[in-house]
Amino acid sequence: MLLSHSENFKEFSKGKQSATSSNIFNVIKYIHDNSGKQISCSELSELCGFNKSYFSRYFKKWTGISVSNYIENVTMKAAKHLLVEENLSVKAVAAELGFSDQFTFSKKFKKHFGVAPILFKKINA
């Protein structure tokens, strides 16, 4: 999991969870379980029963990053796995992760990692 920002995670994992932090944990699990789906902040806030603004602030408090950045990190981590470990094509990875086309996926991947997915795949093969 990407929930790794120091004290927040330590306190979170010690069992000192409020109902709200349990909701955040469930959202994080949902994000990981649905990495191939387009997930919105509104959808996640509804899952918790919070308004979008409160949810966004609380999520960032616990994880140290915004909801959209967290989702992007999970998606890009899944992309790396699919490219290298599962040996899928760029087009197949884009489809698996819910991108509209391989070009949109490639652009996002390159922005995130600084290298095109096809080159990343060749380097890590």
mmCIF file of C-alpha atoms in Angstrom, residues 6-109:
data_model
loop_
_atom_site.group_PDB
_atom_site.id
_atom_site.type_symbol
_atom_site.label_atom_id
_atom_site.label_comp_id
_atom_site.label_asym_id
_atom_site.label_seq_id
_atom_site.Cartn_x
_atom_site.Cartn_y
_atom_site.Cartn_z
ATOM 1 C CA SER A 6 5.338 8.578 8.798
ATOM 2 C CA GLU A 7 3.445 9.456 11.941
ATOM 3 C CA ASN A 8 0.029 9.356 10.334
ATOM 4 C CA PHE A 9 0.554 5.787 9.198
ATOM 5 C CA LYS A 10 2.209 4.721 12.469
ATOM 6 C CA GLU A 11 -0.687 6.047 14.535
ATOM 7 C CA PHE A 12 -3.180 4.667 12.044
ATOM 8 C CA SER A 13 -1.682 1.190 12.142
ATOM 9 C CA LYS A 14 -1.364 1.060 15.966
ATOM 10 C CA GLY A 15 -5.103 0.560 16.256
ATOM 11 C CA LYS A 16 -5.864 4.086 17.447
ATOM 12 C CA GLN A 17 -8.380 4.390 14.668
ATOM 13 C CA SER A 18 -11.469 6.481 14.867
ATOM 14 C CA ALA A 19 -14.479 5.649 12.760
ATOM 15 C CA THR A 20 -13.259 8.290 10.322
ATOM 16 C CA SER A 21 -9.785 6.787 9.940
ATOM 17 C CA SER A 22 -11.362 3.367 9.435
ATOM 18 C CA ASN A 23 -13.332 4.905 6.589
ATOM 19 C CA ILE A 24 -10.097 6.211 5.072
ATOM 20 C CA PHE A 25 -8.543 2.751 5.366
ATOM 21 C CA ASN A 26 -11.576 1.282 3.572
ATOM 22 C CA VAL A 27 -11.232 3.910 0.839
ATOM 23 C CA ILE A 28 -7.553 3.050 0.404
ATOM 24 C CA LYS A 29 -8.443 -0.611 0.098
ATOM 25 C CA TYR A 30 -11.135 0.293 -2.431
ATOM 26 C CA ILE A 31 -8.624 2.304 -4.495
ATOM 27 C CA HIS A 32 -6.195 -0.628 -4.555
ATOM 28 C CA ASP A 33 -8.907 -3.171 -5.344
ATOM 29 C CA ASN A 34 -10.209 -1.027 -8.221
ATOM 30 C CA SER A 35 -6.999 0.264 -9.798
ATOM 31 C CA GLY A 36 -8.330 -0.577 -13.258
ATOM 32 C CA LYS A 37 -11.344 1.653 -12.827
ATOM 33 C CA GLN A 38 -11.681 5.405 -13.122
ATOM 34 C CA ILE A 39 -12.316 6.508 -9.529
ATOM 35 C CA SER A 40 -13.416 10.015 -8.602
ATOM 36 C CA CYS A 41 -13.006 11.890 -5.350
ATOM 37 C CA SER A 42 -16.790 12.327 -5.267
ATOM 38 C CA GLU A 43 -17.289 8.575 -5.478
ATOM 39 C CA LEU A 44 -14.842 7.985 -2.625
ATOM 40 C CA SER A 45 -16.341 10.688 -0.426
ATOM 41 C CA GLU A 46 -19.783 9.121 -0.912
ATOM 42 C CA LEU A 47 -18.314 5.760 0.048
ATOM 43 C CA CYS A 48 -17.297 7.316 3.387
ATOM 44 C CA GLY A 49 -20.450 9.351 3.795
ATOM 45 C CA PHE A 50 -18.480 12.622 3.889
ATOM 46 C CA ASN A 51 -18.805 15.725 1.812
ATOM 47 C CA LYS A 52 -16.115 15.984 -0.847
ATOM 48 C CA SER A 53 -14.244 18.879 0.764
ATOM 49 C CA TYR A 54 -14.005 17.262 4.196
ATOM 50 C CA PHE A 55 -13.041 13.930 2.682
ATOM 51 C CA SER A 56 -10.251 15.497 0.603
ATOM 52 C CA ARG A 57 -8.763 17.280 3.616
ATOM 53 C CA TYR A 58 -9.012 14.223 5.863
ATOM 54 C CA PHE A 59 -7.542 11.904 3.239
ATOM 55 C CA LYS A 60 -4.564 14.208 2.785
ATOM 56 C CA LYS A 61 -4.115 14.417 6.567
ATOM 57 C CA TRP A 62 -3.807 10.637 6.808
ATOM 58 C CA THR A 63 -1.827 9.879 3.672
ATOM 59 C CA GLY A 64 0.177 13.067 3.171
ATOM 60 C CA ILE A 65 -0.944 13.396 -0.458
ATOM 61 C CA SER A 66 -4.110 14.361 -2.287
ATOM 62 C CA VAL A 67 -6.704 11.794 -3.312
ATOM 63 C CA SER A 68 -5.974 12.291 -7.007
ATOM 64 C CA ASN A 69 -2.216 11.870 -6.485
ATOM 65 C CA TYR A 70 -2.807 8.745 -4.438
ATOM 66 C CA ILE A 71 -5.024 7.242 -7.138
ATOM 67 C CA GLU A 72 -2.448 8.145 -9.787
ATOM 68 C CA ASN A 73 0.353 6.539 -7.749
ATOM 69 C CA VAL A 74 -1.631 3.317 -7.343
ATOM 70 C CA THR A 75 -2.508 3.283 -11.046
ATOM 71 C CA MET A 76 1.074 3.884 -12.151
ATOM 72 C CA LYS A 77 2.371 1.207 -9.780
ATOM 73 C CA ALA A 78 -0.138 -1.205 -11.315
ATOM 74 C CA ALA A 79 1.006 -0.117 -14.786
ATOM 75 C CA LYS A 80 4.637 -0.932 -13.970
ATOM 76 C CA HIS A 81 3.598 -4.352 -12.722
ATOM 77 C CA LEU A 82 1.494 -5.092 -15.797
ATOM 78 C CA LEU A 83 4.218 -3.953 -18.196
ATOM 79 C CA VAL A 84 7.108 -5.824 -16.603
ATOM 80 C CA GLU A 85 5.749 -8.700 -14.512
ATOM 81 C CA GLU A 86 2.732 -9.575 -16.650
ATOM 82 C CA ASN A 87 4.489 -8.626 -19.914
ATOM 83 C CA LEU A 88 1.402 -6.904 -21.332
ATOM 84 C CA SER A 89 1.595 -4.497 -24.252
ATOM 85 C CA VAL A 90 1.192 -0.765 -23.691
ATOM 86 C CA LYS A 91 -2.199 -0.934 -25.374
ATOM 87 C CA ALA A 92 -3.320 -3.817 -23.124
ATOM 88 C CA VAL A 93 -2.120 -2.030 -19.975
ATOM 89 C CA ALA A 94 -3.969 1.133 -20.996
ATOM 90 C CA ALA A 95 -7.166 -0.864 -21.476
ATOM 91 C CA GLU A 96 -6.687 -2.817 -18.230
ATOM 92 C CA LEU A 97 -6.274 0.396 -16.239
ATOM 93 C CA GLY A 98 -9.266 2.132 -17.761
ATOM 94 C CA PHE A 99 -7.539 4.669 -20.003
ATOM 95 C CA SER A 100 -9.424 5.795 -23.088
ATOM 96 C CA ASP A 101 -6.456 4.936 -25.326
ATOM 97 C CA GLN A 102 -2.778 3.993 -25.192
ATOM 98 C CA PHE A 103 -1.651 7.516 -26.072
ATOM 99 C CA THR A 104 -3.336 9.052 -23.026
ATOM 100 C CA PHE A 105 -1.852 6.302 -20.874
ATOM 101 C CA SER A 106 1.634 6.761 -22.384
ATOM 102 C CA LYS A 107 1.546 10.496 -21.768
ATOM 103 C CA LYS A 108 0.511 10.023 -18.130
ATOM 104 C CA PHE A 109 3.087 7.258 -17.587
#
